[in-house]
Short mmCIF file of C-alpha atoms in Angstrom, two decimals:
data_model
loop_
_atom_site.label_atom_id
_atom_site.label_comp_id
_atom_site.label_asym_id
_atom_site.label_seq_id
_atom_site.Cartn_x
_atom_site.Cartn_y
_atom_site.Cartn_z
CA MET A 1 25.26 439.65 104.36
CA ILE A 2 27.14 438.28 101.37
CA ALA A 3 24.98 437.55 98.39
CA ALA A 4 25.07 433.97 97.09
CA ALA A 5 26.97 433.55 93.81
CA ARG A 6 24.62 433.21 90.90
CA PRO A 7 25.24 430.41 88.37
CA LEU A 8 26.77 431.44 85.08
CA PRO A 9 24.39 431.73 82.17
CA MET A 10 24.58 428.71 79.83
CA ARG A 11 26.07 430.78 76.98
CA ALA A 12 28.91 432.04 79.21
CA LEU A 13 29.59 428.51 80.44
CA VAL A 14 29.82 427.23 76.87
CA TRP A 15 32.29 430.00 75.98
CA LEU A 16 34.47 429.20 78.99
CA ILE A 17 34.58 425.52 78.09
CA ALA A 18 35.38 426.34 74.46
CA ALA A 19 38.18 428.69 75.53
CA ALA A 20 39.66 426.05 77.83
CA LEU A 21 39.57 423.46 75.05
CA ALA A 22 41.24 425.91 72.67
CA VAL A 23 44.03 426.58 75.16
CA PHE A 24 44.49 422.84 75.66
CA ALA A 25 44.57 422.21 71.89
CA LEU A 26 47.11 425.01 71.41
CA ALA A 27 49.35 423.54 74.12
CA ARG A 28 49.19 420.10 72.54
CA TRP A 29 49.96 421.56 69.10
CA LEU A 30 52.95 423.44 70.46
CA GLU A 31 54.23 420.25 72.12
CA SER A 32 53.82 418.25 68.90
CA ARG A 33 55.63 420.72 66.66
CA PRO A 34 59.12 419.57 65.65
CA VAL A 35 61.72 421.57 67.55
CA ALA A 36 64.38 423.02 65.31
CA GLU A 37 67.68 421.40 66.23
CA LEU A 38 70.88 423.31 66.51
CA PRO A 39 73.23 422.71 63.58
CA ILE A 40 76.27 420.51 63.99
CA ARG A 41 79.29 422.76 64.44
CA GLN A 42 82.59 421.13 63.55
CA SER A 43 85.56 422.44 65.47
CA SER A 44 88.71 423.47 63.66
CA ALA A 45 90.67 421.99 66.58
CA GLY A 46 92.06 418.52 66.14
CA ALA A 47 93.43 416.85 63.06
CA PRO A 48 91.54 417.60 59.83
CA SER A 49 92.13 414.09 58.42
CA TYR A 50 93.16 410.57 59.35
CA ALA A 51 96.63 410.93 57.85
CA VAL A 52 97.31 414.15 59.77
CA ALA A 53 96.01 412.60 63.01
CA ILE A 54 98.34 409.61 62.71
CA ALA A 55 101.31 411.84 61.85
CA GLN A 56 100.61 414.06 64.88
CA MET A 57 100.33 411.05 67.19
CA ASP A 58 103.57 409.59 65.87
CA ARG A 59 105.39 412.85 66.54
CA LYS A 60 104.01 412.99 70.08
CA LEU A 61 105.00 409.38 70.69
CA ALA A 62 108.53 410.00 69.45
CA GLY A 63 108.90 412.96 71.83
CA LEU A 64 107.40 411.10 74.78
CA ARG A 65 109.64 408.09 74.24
CA GLN A 66 112.69 410.32 74.15
CA LEU A 67 111.65 411.96 77.43
CA ALA A 68 110.87 408.60 79.01
CA ALA A 69 114.32 407.28 78.14
CA GLY A 70 115.79 409.91 80.44
CA ARG A 71 113.25 409.26 83.20
CA PRO A 72 113.09 405.46 83.49
CA ASP A 73 111.49 405.50 86.96
CA ASP A 74 108.65 407.91 86.07
CA TRP A 75 105.49 405.84 85.62
CA LEU A 76 103.57 408.94 84.53
CA MET A 77 105.67 409.09 81.36
CA GLN A 78 104.75 405.50 80.57
CA GLU A 79 101.08 406.30 81.17
CA ARG A 80 101.29 409.21 78.72
CA ILE A 81 102.87 406.93 76.12
CA ALA A 82 100.13 404.34 76.70
CA HIS A 83 97.45 406.99 76.34
CA GLN A 84 98.79 408.09 72.96
CA LEU A 85 99.04 404.50 71.78
CA MET A 86 95.45 403.83 72.84
CA GLN A 87 94.28 406.85 70.86
CA ARG A 88 96.26 405.63 67.88
CA ALA A 89 94.86 402.11 68.21
CA ARG A 90 91.29 403.37 68.23
CA LEU A 91 91.96 404.92 64.83
CA THR A 92 94.15 402.26 63.26
CA GLY A 93 92.48 399.22 64.80
CA SER A 94 96.00 397.83 65.17
CA PHE A 95 96.45 395.16 67.81
CA HIS A 96 100.16 396.02 67.84
CA ASP A 97 99.26 399.53 69.01
CA TYR A 98 97.13 398.07 71.78
CA ALA A 99 99.85 395.58 72.75
CA ASP A 100 102.42 398.39 72.86
CA ALA A 101 100.08 400.41 75.08
CA GLN A 102 99.81 397.47 77.46
CA ALA A 103 103.60 397.09 77.49
CA ALA A 104 103.97 400.77 78.42
CA LEU A 105 101.52 400.37 81.30
CA ASP A 106 103.35 397.25 82.47
CA ARG A 107 106.55 399.32 82.62
CA GLY A 108 104.69 402.02 84.53
CA PHE A 109 103.37 399.62 87.15
CA ALA A 110 106.83 398.08 87.53
CA THR A 111 108.23 401.43 88.74
CA ALA A 112 105.19 402.80 90.61
CA ALA A 113 105.12 402.94 94.40
CA PRO A 114 102.47 400.92 96.26
CA ARG A 115 98.93 402.32 95.91
CA SER A 116 99.94 404.42 92.93
CA GLY A 117 100.27 403.86 89.21
CA PRO A 118 98.28 404.14 85.97
CA HIS A 119 95.21 402.29 87.27
CA LEU A 120 92.58 404.39 85.52
CA THR A 121 94.31 404.22 82.14
CA GLN A 122 94.77 400.47 82.61
CA ALA A 123 91.05 400.14 83.34
CA ALA A 124 90.20 401.96 80.10
CA LEU A 125 92.61 399.81 78.09
CA ALA A 126 91.34 396.62 79.70
CA LEU A 127 87.80 397.55 78.68
CA SER A 128 88.95 398.09 75.10
CA LEU A 129 90.60 394.66 75.20
CA HIS A 130 87.49 392.98 76.71
CA ARG A 131 89.30 392.18 79.96
CA LEU A 132 86.45 393.01 82.30
CA GLY A 133 87.99 391.49 85.41
CA VAL A 134 91.19 393.50 84.99
CA ALA A 135 89.19 396.68 84.45
CA GLU A 136 87.20 396.08 87.62
CA ARG A 137 90.32 395.43 89.70
CA MET A 138 91.89 398.65 88.45
CA LEU A 139 88.80 400.65 89.37
CA ASP A 140 88.76 399.06 92.82
CA ALA A 141 92.38 400.12 93.24
CA VAL A 142 91.49 403.74 92.43
CA ASP A 143 88.73 403.59 95.05
CA HIS A 144 91.36 402.70 97.66
CA TYR A 145 93.72 405.58 96.95
CA ALA A 146 94.84 407.43 100.07
CA VAL A 147 93.56 410.68 98.54
CA PRO A 148 90.00 410.36 97.18
CA ALA A 149 89.67 410.86 93.44
CA GLU A 150 88.24 414.10 92.09
CA ALA A 151 84.62 414.25 90.93
CA GLU A 152 85.58 414.06 87.24
CA VAL A 153 87.66 410.94 87.84
CA ARG A 154 84.86 409.35 89.87
CA ALA A 155 82.43 410.02 87.03
CA GLY A 156 84.82 408.30 84.61
CA GLU A 157 85.03 405.34 86.98
CA ASP A 158 81.26 405.11 87.22
CA ALA A 159 80.91 405.22 83.43
CA MET A 160 83.36 402.34 83.07
CA ARG A 161 81.51 400.35 85.74
CA GLY A 162 78.39 400.86 83.66
CA ASP A 163 80.24 399.47 80.63
CA ILE A 164 81.37 396.45 82.63
CA ALA A 165 77.77 395.81 83.70
CA LEU A 166 76.57 396.07 80.08
CA TYR A 167 79.06 393.51 78.81
CA ARG A 168 78.27 391.17 81.69
CA GLY A 169 74.64 391.19 80.65
CA GLN A 170 73.55 393.31 83.63
CA TYR A 171 71.54 395.66 81.47
CA GLY A 172 69.41 397.27 84.18
CA ARG A 173 72.47 398.11 86.22
CA ALA A 174 74.25 399.61 83.20
CA ARG A 175 71.20 401.73 82.34
CA ASP A 176 70.89 402.99 85.91
CA VAL A 177 74.57 403.98 86.01
CA TYR A 178 74.33 405.94 82.75
CA LEU A 179 71.10 407.70 83.76
CA LYS A 180 72.52 408.59 87.17
CA LEU A 181 75.55 410.15 85.48
CA GLY A 182 73.20 412.30 83.42
CA GLU A 183 71.33 413.41 86.53
CA ALA A 184 74.64 414.40 88.10
CA GLY A 185 75.40 416.73 85.20
CA GLU A 186 77.79 414.42 83.36
CA ARG A 187 77.38 413.61 79.66
CA PRO A 188 76.76 409.89 79.18
CA ASP A 189 74.86 410.37 75.91
CA GLN A 190 77.26 408.41 73.72
CA ARG A 191 77.13 405.48 76.14
CA LEU A 192 73.35 405.80 76.31
CA ALA A 193 73.20 405.76 72.51
CA ILE A 194 75.00 402.43 72.46
CA PHE A 195 72.83 401.10 75.29
CA TRP A 196 69.52 402.15 73.70
CA SER A 197 70.61 400.70 70.35
CA LYS A 198 71.10 397.31 72.03
CA ALA A 199 67.85 397.60 74.00
CA GLY A 200 65.62 397.96 70.96
CA ARG A 201 65.19 401.73 71.27
CA PRO A 202 66.90 403.09 68.13
CA ASP A 203 65.05 406.41 68.17
CA ASP A 204 66.27 407.12 71.71
CA ALA A 205 69.78 406.08 70.62
CA LEU A 206 69.73 408.49 67.68
CA ALA A 207 68.40 411.28 69.89
CA ALA A 208 71.31 410.75 72.27
CA ILE A 209 73.76 410.96 69.37
CA ARG A 210 72.18 414.20 68.19
CA ARG A 211 72.68 415.68 71.67
CA VAL A 212 76.38 414.85 71.54
CA GLU A 213 76.77 416.18 68.00
CA ARG A 214 75.15 419.48 68.94
CA ALA A 215 76.67 419.97 72.39
CA GLY A 216 79.11 422.58 71.08
CA LEU A 217 82.10 422.68 68.79
CA VAL A 218 83.00 419.02 68.10
CA PRO A 219 86.23 417.88 66.35
CA GLY A 220 85.86 416.13 63.02
CA GLN A 221 87.26 412.86 64.33
CA ALA A 222 84.62 412.72 67.08
CA LEU A 223 81.86 413.62 64.61
CA ALA A 224 83.03 410.82 62.31
CA GLN A 225 82.85 408.31 65.16
CA LEU A 226 79.34 409.50 66.00
CA ALA A 227 78.33 409.25 62.34
CA LEU A 228 79.54 405.64 62.19
CA LEU A 229 77.49 404.86 65.29
CA ARG A 230 74.47 406.59 63.77
CA GLY A 231 74.89 404.63 60.55
CA THR A 232 75.27 401.37 62.43
CA ILE A 233 71.98 401.94 64.25
CA GLU A 234 70.23 402.66 60.95
CA LEU A 235 71.86 399.59 59.40
CA GLN A 236 70.62 397.38 62.23
CA ARG A 237 67.02 398.40 61.58
CA GLY A 238 67.29 398.10 57.81
CA ASN A 239 67.43 401.79 56.85
CA TRP A 240 70.12 401.41 54.23
CA ASP A 241 69.80 404.87 52.69
CA GLN A 242 70.15 406.56 56.08
CA ALA A 243 73.06 404.28 56.97
CA ASP A 244 74.79 405.08 53.68
CA ALA A 245 74.35 408.81 54.29
CA ALA A 246 75.77 408.53 57.81
CA PHE A 247 78.84 406.63 56.61
CA ALA A 248 79.38 409.22 53.88
CA ASP A 249 79.11 411.91 56.56
CA ALA A 250 81.81 410.14 58.59
CA GLU A 251 84.10 410.11 55.57
CA ARG A 252 83.45 413.81 54.94
CA ARG A 253 84.02 414.82 58.57
CA PHE A 254 87.32 412.95 58.90
CA PRO A 255 88.72 412.17 55.43
CA GLY A 256 90.98 409.20 54.83
CA TRP A 257 89.84 407.08 57.77
CA TRP A 258 90.00 403.51 56.57
CA LEU A 259 87.13 402.43 58.85
CA SER A 260 84.53 404.78 57.39
CA GLU A 261 85.68 403.71 53.92
CA ALA A 262 85.19 400.06 54.95
CA TYR A 263 81.62 400.82 56.03
CA ARG A 264 80.96 402.46 52.68
CA ALA A 265 82.48 399.53 50.80
CA GLN A 266 80.21 397.22 52.77
CA MET A 267 77.15 399.17 51.65
CA LEU A 268 78.20 398.52 48.05
CA ALA A 269 78.35 394.82 48.88
CA LEU A 270 74.94 394.82 50.57
CA ARG A 271 73.42 396.45 47.49
CA GLY A 272 74.93 393.73 45.28
CA ASN A 273 77.63 395.87 43.65
CA TYR A 274 80.29 393.19 44.14
CA PRO A 275 83.01 394.34 41.68
CA GLN A 276 83.13 397.88 43.09
CA ALA A 277 82.99 396.59 46.67
CA ILE A 278 85.88 394.20 46.02
CA ARG A 279 88.00 396.98 44.53
CA ALA A 280 87.28 399.22 47.51
CA PHE A 281 88.08 396.54 50.10
CA GLU A 282 91.24 395.40 48.31
CA ALA A 283 92.48 399.00 48.18
CA LEU A 284 91.95 399.23 51.94
CA THR A 285 94.02 396.09 52.60
CA ALA A 286 97.00 397.88 51.06
CA ARG A 287 96.74 400.43 53.89
CA ASN A 288 95.54 398.31 56.81
CA ASP A 289 96.04 394.71 57.90
CA ASP A 290 92.64 394.30 59.58
CA PRO A 291 91.68 390.64 58.91
CA MET A 292 88.00 391.62 58.77
CA LEU A 293 88.80 393.35 55.48
CA CYS A 294 90.13 390.06 54.16
CA ASP A 295 87.07 388.20 55.44
CA ALA A 296 84.83 390.70 53.65
CA ILE A 297 86.72 390.19 50.38
CA ALA A 298 86.58 386.40 50.76
CA GLY A 299 82.81 386.63 51.27
CA LEU A 300 82.40 388.73 48.16
CA TYR A 301 84.42 386.35 46.00
CA ARG A 302 82.40 383.41 47.34
CA ALA A 303 79.18 385.25 46.46
CA ARG A 304 80.54 385.57 42.91
CA GLY A 305 81.50 381.89 42.77
CA ASP A 306 85.25 382.53 42.59
CA TYR A 307 86.42 379.91 45.08
CA ALA A 308 90.15 380.22 44.35
CA GLN A 309 90.11 383.87 45.39
CA THR A 310 87.82 382.99 48.30
CA GLU A 311 90.40 380.55 49.65
CA PHE A 312 93.24 383.01 49.13
CA TRP A 313 91.59 385.82 51.10
CA ALA A 314 90.15 383.53 53.76
CA ALA A 315 93.64 382.13 54.37
CA ARG A 316 95.04 385.64 54.64
CA ALA A 317 92.30 386.49 57.16
CA ALA A 318 93.03 383.30 59.13
CA LYS A 319 96.67 384.33 59.46
CA GLY A 320 95.60 387.74 60.75
CA TRP A 321 93.22 386.25 63.33
CA ALA A 322 95.88 383.83 64.54
CA GLU A 323 98.22 386.76 65.15
CA ARG A 324 95.56 388.74 66.97
CA LEU A 325 94.60 385.78 69.13
CA ARG A 326 98.27 385.43 70.04
CA LEU A 327 98.68 389.10 70.92
CA LEU A 328 95.40 389.89 72.68
CA PRO A 329 93.11 386.86 72.75
CA GLU A 330 90.13 388.36 74.61
CA ALA A 331 89.90 391.24 72.15
CA ALA A 332 90.07 388.97 69.10
CA LEU A 333 87.64 386.22 70.10
CA GLY A 334 84.39 387.72 68.83
CA HIS A 335 85.41 388.41 65.24
CA ALA A 336 87.56 385.27 65.11
CA VAL A 337 84.36 383.31 65.80
CA GLU A 338 82.75 384.94 62.77
CA HIS A 339 85.74 384.04 60.61
CA GLU A 340 85.64 380.39 61.70
CA LEU A 341 81.89 380.16 61.10
CA ALA A 342 82.25 381.61 57.61
CA PHE A 343 85.47 380.02 56.39
CA GLY A 344 87.00 377.79 59.05
CA SER A 345 86.12 375.02 61.47
CA ALA A 346 82.75 374.71 63.23
CA GLY A 347 84.46 373.06 66.18
CA ARG A 348 87.00 375.84 66.44
CA ALA A 349 84.21 378.42 66.22
CA LEU A 350 82.39 376.76 69.12
CA ASP A 351 85.49 376.73 71.29
CA LEU A 352 86.20 380.41 70.65
CA ALA A 353 82.55 381.38 71.12
CA ARG A 354 82.31 379.60 74.46
CA ARG A 355 85.41 381.43 75.67
CA ASP A 356 84.07 384.78 74.53
CA PHE A 357 80.67 384.24 76.15
CA ALA A 358 82.28 383.14 79.42
CA ASN A 359 84.32 386.35 79.39
CA ARG A 360 81.53 388.73 78.34
CA PRO A 361 78.08 387.11 78.75
CA HIS A 362 75.98 389.65 76.88
CA GLY A 363 73.71 389.60 73.85
CA ALA A 364 76.30 389.78 71.07
CA THR A 365 78.46 386.94 72.42
CA ALA A 366 75.34 384.85 73.12
CA ILE A 367 74.22 385.29 69.50
CA ALA A 368 77.65 384.24 68.19
CA LEU A 369 77.62 381.22 70.51
CA GLY A 370 74.12 380.37 69.29
CA TRP A 371 75.30 380.30 65.67
CA ALA A 372 78.31 378.18 66.66
CA LEU A 373 76.07 375.69 68.47
CA ILE A 374 73.83 375.43 65.40
CA ALA A 375 76.89 374.91 63.18
CA ASN A 376 77.79 371.98 65.46
CA ASN A 377 74.25 370.51 65.25
CA ARG A 378 73.21 371.51 68.77
CA PRO A 379 70.00 373.47 68.09
CA ALA A 380 68.33 372.69 71.43
CA GLU A 381 71.28 374.16 73.34
CA ALA A 382 71.31 377.17 71.02
CA LEU A 383 67.60 377.72 71.62
CA ARG A 384 67.97 377.65 75.40
CA LEU A 385 70.70 380.25 75.15
CA ILE A 386 68.79 382.54 72.78
CA ASP A 387 65.55 382.21 74.74
CA ALA A 388 67.42 383.80 77.65
CA VAL A 389 68.52 386.66 75.37
CA ASN A 390 64.96 387.13 74.14
CA ARG A 391 63.74 387.41 77.73
CA SER A 392 66.30 390.15 78.41
CA SER A 393 66.25 393.76 77.27
CA TRP A 394 68.74 393.00 74.48
CA GLN A 395 66.93 393.28 71.15
CA SER A 396 68.25 392.57 67.67
CA ALA A 397 67.03 390.91 64.51
CA GLU A 398 69.90 388.44 64.60
CA GLN A 399 68.95 386.79 67.89
CA HIS A 400 65.56 385.97 66.38
CA LEU A 401 67.22 384.56 63.28
CA VAL A 402 69.25 382.23 65.52
CA ALA A 403 66.06 381.17 67.28
CA ALA A 404 64.27 380.65 63.94
CA ARG A 405 67.06 378.43 62.67
CA ALA A 406 67.14 376.40 65.88
CA HIS A 407 63.36 375.89 65.82
CA ALA A 408 63.54 374.84 62.15
CA LEU A 409 66.24 372.26 62.88
CA LEU A 410 64.07 370.91 65.70
CA GLY A 411 61.11 370.57 63.33
CA GLN A 412 59.16 373.40 64.99
CA SER A 413 58.09 375.23 61.84
CA GLU A 414 55.41 377.44 63.40
CA ALA A 415 57.81 378.77 66.04
CA ALA A 416 60.49 379.21 63.37
CA ASP A 417 58.13 381.32 61.25
CA ALA A 418 57.20 383.48 64.25
CA GLU A 419 60.84 384.19 65.11
CA GLN A 420 61.59 384.98 61.48
CA ASP A 421 58.70 387.43 61.36
CA THR A 422 59.99 389.11 64.53
CA ALA A 423 63.44 389.48 62.94
CA LEU A 424 61.95 391.05 59.82
CA GLY A 425 59.93 393.41 61.98
CA LEU A 426 63.16 394.70 63.50
CA ASN A 427 65.12 394.72 60.25
CA PRO A 428 63.33 394.24 56.90
CA HIS A 429 66.67 393.32 55.30
CA ALA A 430 67.48 390.59 57.85
CA LEU A 431 66.93 387.78 55.33
CA ASP A 432 68.41 389.48 52.27
CA PRO A 433 70.84 387.21 50.40
CA THR A 434 73.60 389.78 50.88
CA ALA A 435 73.14 389.83 54.68
CA THR A 436 75.99 387.33 55.03
CA LEU A 437 78.33 390.02 53.67
CA LEU A 438 77.82 392.18 56.76
CA TRP A 439 81.11 392.35 58.67
CA TYR A 440 81.14 395.90 60.00
CA GLY A 441 78.45 397.54 62.10
CA HIS A 442 76.41 394.63 63.41
#
């Protein structure tokens, strides 16, 4: 006969409970401890500076063009030329580089046999140029190849379809695509960083960037791009010191890149150091014809009350936007709207903003259209548009500023104050007087 188990004495029971609680507390403490991150390891591969990168690309392009001249019916050569031009354009920001890339792809398609050609590269370029419909058609063409694409190519396709969904305002679909890629062993962290930054989850966005930065040996150019993204996220939530440090890191990782220098010049402007910011921006215009640089300078001169210089630089920017709208209209619309709102015609801004929103109906284009509607005294229409943004997963201080302004114009002061408070909760600098000088990283 088995003896019945005797109950534990009270003292033993107390000790067991205390031990269990101690184990639980230790586990929680271990979970809460900050985990030491791996250091960022910059690869020695790749160009050490912007100037070297451009020189290397130009040499490659010269060689590829010489080879292509002897192989006029080889569409693969044209695709390789387009790929180099796209890489160059992403560094220079030059619309002429993008237009030349498109011309190379056009030549490639002209000589390609049916159901072949540079479809995947065209999809990537179309996304860069905000031509979502073209990108989607190219991806559909790849899906109908006689020989199914390899897993790596399919992953690239899926990532681009996620991007298309994001810029069409289909945020849930974009998120699901990116997360599914991660589950499949791909690395969508940079895309997720952008997505989380737009969805009001900056900490998750920064964590995704850290994963990319520490994934292994990373070239300086890639680290600089990640640093600009990191700084932009900090800028959007009002952490100016962290943003400044990130932009300085970008400049250190990839010296001479005009874009990181523009971000740093902008920080001078935001802090009210107008003379130094003007000198920095004007020096950049000697190296790059980006009309946003001219817009930034015009804004600085207007803040100083120098209207002659304001008109000079605004006119120079207007000429640049006209050229970009001629070359690649879809890619130029968004920033051209900003130029028109700041220095041009409210009616022109509304026309451009409507076109951009029709092409890419997501949060950023809705916000620009909201400002254009307000500039044309249509606050009720702006409010309907922004209310839809506020109901979505897109989150930014600026959408609430648009809503606040629309409510104020409609005489709804309590609602205006509430929207303004929400904006300040997302970005304490949202109402700073220098906020109108923000051209890069918003």
